[in-house]
Amino acid sequence: MIDPFVYNVDPARIVFGRGSLSRVAGEVERMGCGRALVLATPFQKADAERLAAQLGALAAGVFSGATMHTPVSVTQEAMAAFAASRADCVIAYGGGSTIGLGKAIAWRNDAPQIVVATTYAGSEVTPILGETENGLKTTRRDRRILPEMVIYDPDLTLGLPVAMSVSSGLNAMAHAVEALYAEDRNPISSMQAIAGIRALKNALPAIVSNPADTMARSEALYGSWLCGTVLGTVGMALHHKLCHTLGGSFDLPHAETHAVMLPHSAAYNATAAAGALAPVVELFGGGSPGGGLYDFAASLGAPLALRGLGLAEADLDKAADLAVKNPYWNPRPVEREGIRALLQRAWEGSRPE
Ligand code: NAD
């Protein structure tokens, strides 16, 4: 019996494959544009400059000030660079931070966006933008925010350090695990989620043993696309809300926080969403979704404890209060006592049952 569902899909053009960076120029022209502002973090500035050189007259310039949490002040600087260079589109070259800047520009001036994705965070295929101003984070969802086209070139991920590859891969997996039990899931999103989790489960151990394994890099990037896609199409629940609270209020690092929290949020929902999470038990073993995911993360050398990310034990009460403040849908009711216990275990890094 197929449960009733509603299926929506966002438009997206995806070009995937080794060497596909060389197709950026053609994609700029295909969008009817002629002057692209290339965005990057300071760390990836040289890569962005190489891409701009490759684009020649199609490049309007490089803005390499992208940073975490998409501060509005940085977006304003980038908007000024966009106007001064008479750009007509943006190319975000990098991970979620750079992609966030491209989205923030497009939200304001509707510039067409190309993303060259170099991490597994998945932001490139979502219509979601988180921005910060005066210490406050706001999140909005709008069609204008969704990038028009994405290039996935696995060769560009060969230099992603192993620790970041692992955390970023688990961040991607968390989108898919929550998509499995999403209130508005549909057969396609569940199929994508399972395929995404499976691809990352195969690829991450191979990347840990050989970061230059091109087949594993390709499979991981493919998995991250699928996981990002479900993040963009169905609603997220406890796990993403908890990570949002921990990142926003205690300044914990994004991907690492997802990596630590995933086994614990899956354990919290294990009974209420037993059917939906069955594929996770099948893939990871361990006797339960939380146990299997924890063992997998441990085998990769992933961070396992919030205390290792700099959260003080004294902050756990406040974190629990914040996490239950605004009600939202979750397979199991979100109750303070249960959440406080979950946070304690995640802080200590103990294996969930
Ligand atoms: P990031 O973009 O902050 O990248 C971290 C660092 O790694 C940066 O210095 C970056 O330049 C560098 N880097 C990126 N790719 C590299 C590569 N291939 N080789 C070497 N270095 C590389 O990290 P992230 O985890 O991709 O993104 C996190 C941000 O994205 C958070 O702010 C998060 O909120 C946001 N995000 C948003 C969504 C969404 O849908 N809106 C989804 C996921 C993440």
Tab-separated table of C-alpha atoms and ligand atoms in Angstrom:
chain	number	residue	atom	x	y	z
A	1	MET	CA	0.000	0.000	0.000
A	2	ILE	CA	1.431	3.395	-1.024
A	3	ASP	CA	0.698	6.164	1.479
A	4	PRO	CA	-0.939	9.270	-0.030
A	5	PHE	CA	1.615	11.937	-1.008
A	6	VAL	CA	2.126	15.287	-2.734
A	7	TYR	CA	5.164	15.529	-5.030
A	8	ASN	CA	6.770	18.875	-5.904
A	9	VAL	CA	10.027	19.315	-7.723
A	10	ASP	CA	12.162	22.421	-8.108
A	11	PRO	CA	13.763	23.208	-11.455
A	12	ALA	CA	17.473	22.436	-11.511
A	13	ARG	CA	20.138	21.900	-14.107
A	14	ILE	CA	22.893	19.632	-12.840
A	15	VAL	CA	26.101	18.877	-14.692
A	16	PHE	CA	28.039	16.103	-12.988
A	17	GLY	CA	31.392	14.567	-13.848
A	18	ARG	CA	35.160	14.768	-13.663
A	19	GLY	CA	36.418	17.759	-15.616
A	20	SER	CA	33.011	19.447	-15.742
A	21	LEU	CA	34.547	22.690	-14.427
A	22	SER	CA	35.523	23.293	-18.056
A	23	ARG	CA	31.827	23.633	-18.878
A	24	VAL	CA	31.256	26.756	-16.783
A	25	ALA	CA	31.768	29.179	-19.682
A	26	GLY	CA	29.178	27.370	-21.788
A	27	GLU	CA	26.767	27.423	-18.877
A	28	VAL	CA	27.161	31.190	-18.392
A	29	GLU	CA	26.261	31.705	-22.055
A	30	ARG	CA	23.457	29.165	-21.854
A	31	MET	CA	21.828	31.314	-19.146
A	32	GLY	CA	22.022	34.278	-21.516
A	33	CYS	CA	24.651	36.009	-19.374
A	34	GLY	CA	27.981	37.561	-20.279
A	35	ARG	CA	29.626	38.882	-17.081
A	36	ALA	CA	29.966	36.567	-14.098
A	37	LEU	CA	31.154	37.659	-10.657
A	38	VAL	CA	33.045	34.686	-9.208
A	39	LEU	CA	32.549	34.236	-5.433
A	40	ALA	CA	34.819	32.366	-3.011
A	41	THR	CA	36.156	32.363	0.536
A	42	PRO	CA	39.625	33.849	1.113
A	43	PHE	CA	40.853	30.232	1.339
A	44	GLN	CA	39.649	29.410	-2.180
A	45	LYS	CA	40.570	32.769	-3.711
A	46	ALA	CA	43.284	31.302	-5.970
A	47	ASP	CA	40.831	28.715	-7.346
A	48	ALA	CA	38.298	31.460	-8.063
A	49	GLU	CA	40.945	33.532	-9.828
A	50	ARG	CA	41.917	30.540	-11.956
A	51	LEU	CA	38.276	30.067	-12.897
A	52	ALA	CA	37.939	33.781	-13.753
A	53	ALA	CA	41.047	33.543	-15.958
A	54	GLN	CA	39.558	30.495	-17.661
A	55	LEU	CA	36.351	32.463	-18.304
A	56	GLY	CA	38.210	35.400	-19.859
A	57	ALA	CA	35.771	38.094	-21.003
A	58	LEU	CA	32.865	36.208	-19.404
A	59	ALA	CA	34.276	37.025	-15.953
A	60	ALA	CA	33.395	40.380	-14.406
A	61	GLY	CA	35.707	39.850	-11.423
A	62	VAL	CA	36.317	37.890	-8.228
A	63	PHE	CA	34.876	38.581	-4.785
A	64	SER	CA	36.670	36.398	-2.255
A	65	GLY	CA	35.176	37.644	1.011
A	66	ALA	CA	32.615	34.863	1.581
A	67	THR	CA	32.507	33.709	5.177
A	68	MET	CA	30.496	31.519	7.570
A	69	HIS	CA	26.884	32.360	8.507
A	70	THR	CA	26.366	34.742	5.529
A	71	PRO	CA	26.678	38.064	7.389
A	72	VAL	CA	24.562	40.788	5.753
A	73	SER	CA	27.538	43.195	5.905
A	74	VAL	CA	29.559	40.895	3.620
A	75	THR	CA	26.592	40.537	1.266
A	76	GLN	CA	26.414	44.320	1.017
A	77	GLU	CA	30.095	44.472	0.057
A	78	ALA	CA	29.543	41.764	-2.544
A	79	MET	CA	26.494	43.624	-3.917
A	80	ALA	CA	28.679	46.693	-4.341
A	81	ALA	CA	31.299	44.606	-6.192
A	82	PHE	CA	28.533	43.120	-8.357
A	83	ALA	CA	27.302	46.592	-9.337
A	84	ALA	CA	30.771	48.108	-9.804
A	85	SER	CA	31.855	45.277	-12.100
A	86	ARG	CA	28.576	45.425	-14.072
A	87	ALA	CA	28.098	41.710	-13.469
A	88	ASP	CA	24.937	39.989	-14.670
A	89	CYS	CA	25.271	36.654	-12.837
A	90	VAL	CA	27.218	35.004	-10.026
A	91	ILE	CA	29.317	31.860	-9.859
A	92	ALA	CA	29.712	30.537	-6.316
A	93	TYR	CA	32.839	28.393	-6.173
A	94	GLY	CA	33.002	26.519	-2.852
A	95	GLY	CA	30.959	25.110	0.003
A	96	GLY	CA	27.911	26.263	1.910
A	97	SER	CA	29.434	29.576	2.998
A	98	THR	CA	30.184	30.742	-0.540
A	99	ILE	CA	26.930	29.348	-1.889
A	100	GLY	CA	25.104	31.255	0.879
A	101	LEU	CA	26.642	34.499	-0.377
A	102	GLY	CA	25.530	33.779	-3.962
A	103	LYS	CA	22.021	33.060	-2.716
A	104	ALA	CA	21.974	36.251	-0.625
A	105	ILE	CA	22.886	38.283	-3.714
A	106	ALA	CA	20.261	36.525	-5.846
A	107	TRP	CA	17.623	37.041	-3.167
A	108	ARG	CA	18.262	40.791	-3.446
A	109	ASN	CA	18.763	41.292	-7.186
A	110	ASP	CA	17.558	38.022	-8.747
A	111	ALA	CA	20.957	37.435	-10.385
A	112	PRO	CA	21.142	34.023	-12.057
A	113	GLN	CA	23.409	31.676	-10.116
A	114	ILE	CA	25.829	28.960	-11.110
A	115	VAL	CA	27.307	26.914	-8.272
A	116	VAL	CA	30.518	24.931	-8.484
A	117	ALA	CA	30.069	22.796	-5.350
A	118	THR	CA	33.242	21.694	-3.539
A	119	THR	CA	31.891	20.256	-0.255
A	120	TYR	CA	29.065	17.856	0.587
A	121	ALA	CA	26.830	20.364	2.443
A	122	GLY	CA	24.101	20.362	-0.219
A	123	SER	CA	23.102	24.034	-0.115
A	124	GLU	CA	23.453	24.342	-3.911
A	125	VAL	CA	20.200	22.446	-4.497
A	126	THR	CA	17.998	24.097	-1.864
A	127	PRO	CA	15.867	27.265	-2.015
A	128	ILE	CA	16.924	28.026	1.584
A	129	LEU	CA	19.055	30.962	2.751
A	130	GLY	CA	20.296	31.573	6.297
A	131	GLU	CA	21.708	35.041	7.012
A	132	THR	CA	23.066	36.739	10.116
A	133	GLU	CA	22.764	40.357	11.175
A	134	ASN	CA	23.513	41.783	14.628
A	135	GLY	CA	24.042	38.262	15.965
A	136	LEU	CA	20.606	37.091	14.806
A	137	LYS	CA	20.160	34.330	12.251
A	138	THR	CA	17.151	34.397	9.956
A	139	THR	CA	16.233	31.658	7.516
A	140	ARG	CA	14.042	32.104	4.478
A	141	ARG	CA	12.865	29.898	1.648
A	142	ASP	CA	12.138	31.344	-1.784
A	143	ARG	CA	12.349	30.204	-5.390
A	144	ARG	CA	14.641	33.142	-6.213
A	145	ILE	CA	17.195	31.669	-3.793
A	146	LEU	CA	17.520	28.311	-5.592
A	147	PRO	CA	20.600	28.304	-7.875
A	148	GLU	CA	19.703	27.865	-11.545
A	149	MET	CA	22.553	25.499	-12.291
A	150	VAL	CA	25.072	23.362	-10.427
A	151	ILE	CA	28.368	21.892	-11.528
A	152	TYR	CA	29.650	18.861	-9.618
A	153	ASP	CA	33.240	18.123	-10.577
A	154	PRO	CA	34.628	15.445	-8.225
A	155	ASP	CA	38.200	16.468	-9.073
A	156	LEU	CA	37.618	19.707	-7.147
A	157	THR	CA	36.954	17.733	-3.957
A	158	LEU	CA	40.252	15.821	-4.022
A	159	GLY	CA	41.804	18.500	-1.820
A	160	LEU	CA	38.976	18.585	0.724
A	161	PRO	CA	40.796	17.521	3.905
A	162	VAL	CA	39.770	14.111	5.284
A	163	ALA	CA	38.327	15.520	8.528
A	164	MET	CA	36.173	17.986	6.579
A	165	SER	CA	35.172	15.319	4.078
A	166	VAL	CA	33.948	13.118	6.928
A	167	SER	CA	32.033	15.863	8.775
A	168	SER	CA	30.614	17.281	5.560
A	169	GLY	CA	29.593	13.799	4.392
A	170	LEU	CA	27.808	13.130	7.696
A	171	ASN	CA	26.157	16.552	7.399
A	172	ALA	CA	24.794	15.416	4.026
A	173	MET	CA	23.690	12.084	5.441
A	174	ALA	CA	21.754	13.900	8.170
A	175	HIS	CA	19.594	15.609	5.509
A	176	ALA	CA	18.694	12.207	4.100
A	177	VAL	CA	18.056	10.516	7.455
A	178	GLU	CA	15.586	13.267	8.380
A	179	ALA	CA	14.042	13.102	4.909
A	180	LEU	CA	13.231	9.416	5.507
A	181	TYR	CA	10.819	10.301	8.306
A	182	ALA	CA	9.753	13.759	7.048
A	183	GLU	CA	6.066	14.454	7.479
A	184	ASP	CA	5.813	15.403	3.778
A	185	ARG	CA	8.069	12.647	2.398
A	186	ASN	CA	7.125	10.976	-0.864
A	187	PRO	CA	8.345	7.834	-2.657
A	188	ILE	CA	10.866	9.810	-4.755
A	189	SER	CA	12.370	11.677	-1.786
A	190	SER	CA	12.725	8.394	0.131
A	191	MET	CA	14.383	6.741	-2.863
A	192	GLN	CA	16.807	9.655	-3.196
A	193	ALA	CA	17.510	9.644	0.538
A	194	ILE	CA	18.343	5.935	0.652
A	195	ALA	CA	20.540	6.163	-2.457
A	196	GLY	CA	22.309	9.216	-1.004
A	197	ILE	CA	22.988	7.521	2.342
A	198	ARG	CA	24.204	4.370	0.606
A	199	ALA	CA	26.587	6.306	-1.668
A	200	LEU	CA	28.140	8.167	1.276
A	201	LYS	CA	28.321	5.003	3.358
A	202	ASN	CA	30.364	3.380	0.589
A	203	ALA	CA	32.481	6.411	-0.216
A	204	LEU	CA	33.509	7.910	3.133
A	205	PRO	CA	35.570	4.950	4.444
A	206	ALA	CA	37.371	4.793	1.077
A	207	ILE	CA	38.134	8.543	1.269
A	208	VAL	CA	39.506	8.138	4.794
A	209	SER	CA	41.926	5.480	3.611
A	210	ASN	CA	42.797	7.319	0.384
A	211	PRO	CA	41.654	10.944	-0.027
A	212	ALA	CA	42.761	10.860	-3.688
A	213	ASP	CA	40.454	7.930	-4.559
A	214	THR	CA	38.620	9.452	-7.537
A	215	MET	CA	35.876	6.809	-7.590
A	216	ALA	CA	35.080	7.392	-3.915
A	217	ARG	CA	35.194	11.176	-4.399
A	218	SER	CA	32.766	10.849	-7.264
A	219	GLU	CA	30.387	8.636	-5.283
A	220	ALA	CA	30.504	10.962	-2.267
A	221	LEU	CA	29.664	14.006	-4.377
A	222	TYR	CA	26.842	12.094	-6.065
A	223	GLY	CA	25.503	11.121	-2.631
A	224	SER	CA	25.727	14.703	-1.416
A	225	TRP	CA	23.674	15.870	-4.405
A	226	LEU	CA	20.906	13.404	-3.535
A	227	CYS	CA	21.017	14.331	0.158
A	228	GLY	CA	20.959	18.057	-0.641
A	229	THR	CA	18.039	17.526	-2.986
A	230	VAL	CA	15.883	15.981	-0.268
A	231	LEU	CA	16.885	18.752	2.139
A	232	GLY	CA	15.421	21.150	-0.415
A	233	THR	CA	12.239	19.222	-1.084
A	234	VAL	CA	10.903	17.869	2.224
A	235	GLY	CA	10.683	19.295	5.734
A	236	MET	CA	13.380	18.722	8.324
A	237	ALA	CA	12.715	17.984	12.002
A	238	LEU	CA	14.476	17.481	15.353
A	239	HIS	CA	18.008	16.978	14.077
A	240	HIS	CA	18.150	20.147	11.980
A	241	LYS	CA	16.401	22.222	14.669
A	242	LEU	CA	18.886	21.056	17.313
A	243	CYS	CA	21.873	21.768	15.063
A	244	HIS	CA	20.418	25.178	14.197
A	245	THR	CA	20.143	25.992	17.911
A	246	LEU	CA	23.644	24.739	18.710
A	247	GLY	CA	25.192	26.542	15.738
A	248	GLY	CA	23.214	29.757	16.118
A	249	SER	CA	23.295	30.224	19.893
A	250	PHE	CA	26.613	28.622	20.849
A	251	ASP	CA	28.589	29.216	17.659
A	252	LEU	CA	29.438	25.539	17.160
A	253	PRO	CA	30.905	24.537	13.773
A	254	HIS	CA	28.228	23.544	11.245
A	255	ALA	CA	29.283	20.233	9.708
A	256	GLU	CA	30.913	18.865	12.877
A	257	THR	CA	27.785	19.610	14.924
A	258	HIS	CA	25.687	17.667	12.421
A	259	ALA	CA	28.191	14.807	12.595
A	260	VAL	CA	27.979	14.586	16.402
A	261	MET	CA	24.201	14.992	16.644
A	262	LEU	CA	23.040	12.609	13.906
A	263	PRO	CA	23.221	9.321	15.889
A	264	HIS	CA	21.480	10.957	18.863
A	265	SER	CA	18.613	12.535	16.937
A	266	ALA	CA	18.106	9.264	15.031
A	267	ALA	CA	18.021	7.406	18.373
A	268	TYR	CA	15.446	9.850	19.765
A	269	ASN	CA	13.144	9.105	16.809
A	270	ALA	CA	14.011	5.409	16.461
A	271	THR	CA	10.798	3.986	17.890
A	272	ALA	CA	8.387	6.621	16.581
A	273	ALA	CA	9.838	6.346	13.051
A	274	ALA	CA	10.861	2.677	13.141
A	275	GLY	CA	9.466	1.865	9.693
A	276	ALA	CA	10.938	4.924	7.991
A	277	LEU	CA	14.352	4.344	9.594
A	278	ALA	CA	14.482	0.621	8.769
A	279	PRO	CA	16.773	1.270	5.752
A	280	VAL	CA	19.286	2.915	8.114
A	281	VAL	CA	19.398	-0.192	10.309
A	282	GLU	CA	19.701	-2.322	7.206
A	283	LEU	CA	22.642	-0.266	5.914
A	284	PHE	CA	24.563	0.301	9.147
A	285	GLY	CA	23.608	-2.608	11.408
A	286	GLY	CA	24.403	-1.912	15.046
A	287	GLY	CA	20.974	-3.011	16.273
A	288	SER	CA	19.380	0.466	16.021
A	289	PRO	CA	19.584	3.569	13.777
A	290	GLY	CA	21.458	5.559	16.441
A	291	GLY	CA	23.837	2.733	17.316
A	292	GLY	CA	24.645	1.951	13.690
A	293	LEU	CA	25.227	5.597	12.775
A	294	TYR	CA	27.411	6.111	15.858
A	295	ASP	CA	29.573	3.082	15.022
A	296	PHE	CA	29.934	4.308	11.437
A	297	ALA	CA	30.949	7.825	12.547
A	298	ALA	CA	33.421	6.370	15.060
A	299	SER	CA	34.967	4.146	12.383
A	300	LEU	CA	35.639	7.261	10.277
A	301	GLY	CA	37.281	9.133	13.144
A	302	ALA	CA	34.455	11.716	13.124
A	303	PRO	CA	33.925	14.013	16.103
A	304	LEU	CA	31.598	12.205	18.525
A	305	ALA	CA	31.084	14.622	21.432
A	306	LEU	CA	29.739	18.168	21.726
A	307	ARG	CA	32.266	18.835	24.481
A	308	GLY	CA	34.994	18.307	21.900
A	309	LEU	CA	33.447	21.114	19.814
A	310	GLY	CA	33.721	23.601	22.652
A	311	LEU	CA	30.244	23.479	24.231
A	312	ALA	CA	30.285	23.863	28.030
A	313	GLU	CA	28.260	21.371	30.080
A	314	ALA	CA	26.684	24.340	31.830
A	315	ASP	CA	25.107	25.357	28.488
A	316	LEU	CA	23.116	22.145	28.090
A	317	ASP	CA	20.114	23.398	30.086
A	318	LYS	CA	19.909	26.551	28.011
A	319	ALA	CA	20.308	24.549	24.799
A	320	ALA	CA	17.440	22.250	25.853
A	321	ASP	CA	15.243	25.260	26.690
A	322	LEU	CA	15.938	26.860	23.314
A	323	ALA	CA	15.397	23.610	21.442
A	324	VAL	CA	11.863	23.142	22.780
A	325	LYS	CA	10.862	26.819	22.672
A	326	ASN	CA	9.184	26.870	19.253
A	327	PRO	CA	7.099	23.787	18.523
A	328	TYR	CA	7.609	21.968	15.209
A	329	TRP	CA	6.693	18.628	13.710
A	330	ASN	CA	8.798	15.594	14.645
A	331	PRO	CA	7.942	11.882	14.583
A	332	ARG	CA	8.271	11.760	18.399
A	333	PRO	CA	6.964	14.696	20.437
A	334	VAL	CA	9.776	17.090	21.334
A	335	GLU	CA	9.826	17.089	25.149
A	336	ARG	CA	12.302	18.952	27.296
A	337	GLU	CA	13.304	16.044	29.503
A	338	GLY	CA	14.047	13.759	26.571
A	339	ILE	CA	15.924	16.497	24.714
A	340	ARG	CA	18.008	17.357	27.791
A	341	ALA	CA	18.983	13.675	28.129
A	342	LEU	CA	19.802	13.484	24.401
A	343	LEU	CA	22.011	16.578	24.693
A	344	GLN	CA	23.819	15.117	27.711
A	345	ARG	CA	24.670	11.964	25.780
A	346	ALA	CA	25.760	13.966	22.734
A	347	TRP	CA	27.892	16.189	24.953
A	348	GLU	CA	29.606	13.185	26.516
A	349	GLY	CA	29.864	11.364	23.200
A	350	SER	CA	28.324	8.158	24.512
A	351	ARG	CA	26.876	5.583	22.113
A	352	PRO	CA	23.082	5.817	21.826
A	353	GLU	CA	21.140	2.576	22.297
B	1	NAD	P1	32.235	26.097	4.191
B	1	NAD	O1	31.615	26.497	2.916
B	1	NAD	O2	32.222	27.071	5.315
B	1	NAD	O3	33.732	25.641	3.897
B	1	NAD	C1	34.680	25.493	4.943
B	1	NAD	C2	36.088	25.823	4.442
B	1	NAD	O4	36.517	24.817	3.518
B	1	NAD	C3	36.152	27.143	3.685
B	1	NAD	O5	37.337	27.786	4.002
B	1	NAD	C4	36.168	26.698	2.238
B	1	NAD	O6	36.770	27.643	1.398
B	1	NAD	C5	36.960	25.408	2.321
B	1	NAD	N1	36.704	24.470	1.227
B	1	NAD	C6	35.537	24.237	0.587
B	1	NAD	N2	35.694	23.301	-0.344
B	1	NAD	C7	36.978	22.911	-0.309
B	1	NAD	C8	37.749	21.956	-1.047
B	1	NAD	N3	37.196	21.178	-1.981
B	1	NAD	N4	39.055	21.827	-0.747
B	1	NAD	C9	39.612	22.567	0.233
B	1	NAD	N5	38.939	23.487	0.967
B	1	NAD	C10	37.630	23.649	0.698
B	1	NAD	O7	31.608	24.728	4.768
B	1	NAD	P2	30.270	23.927	4.412
B	1	NAD	O8	30.147	22.901	5.472
B	1	NAD	O9	30.239	23.522	2.999
B	1	NAD	O10	29.116	25.003	4.577
B	1	NAD	C11	28.624	25.379	5.841
B	1	NAD	C12	27.653	26.535	5.697
B	1	NAD	O11	26.668	26.228	4.736
B	1	NAD	C13	26.920	26.845	6.989
B	1	NAD	O12	26.866	28.245	7.170
B	1	NAD	C14	25.529	26.272	6.750
B	1	NAD	O13	24.550	26.945	7.488
B	1	NAD	C15	25.357	26.441	5.267
B	1	NAD	N6	24.441	25.456	4.675
B	1	NAD	C16	23.295	25.920	4.128
B	1	NAD	C17	22.397	25.044	3.551
B	1	NAD	C18	21.148	25.561	2.920
B	1	NAD	O14	20.396	24.802	2.322
B	1	NAD	N7	20.865	26.842	3.008
B	1	NAD	C19	22.673	23.671	3.505
B	1	NAD	C20	23.860	23.217	4.076
B	1	NAD	C21	24.756	24.122	4.658
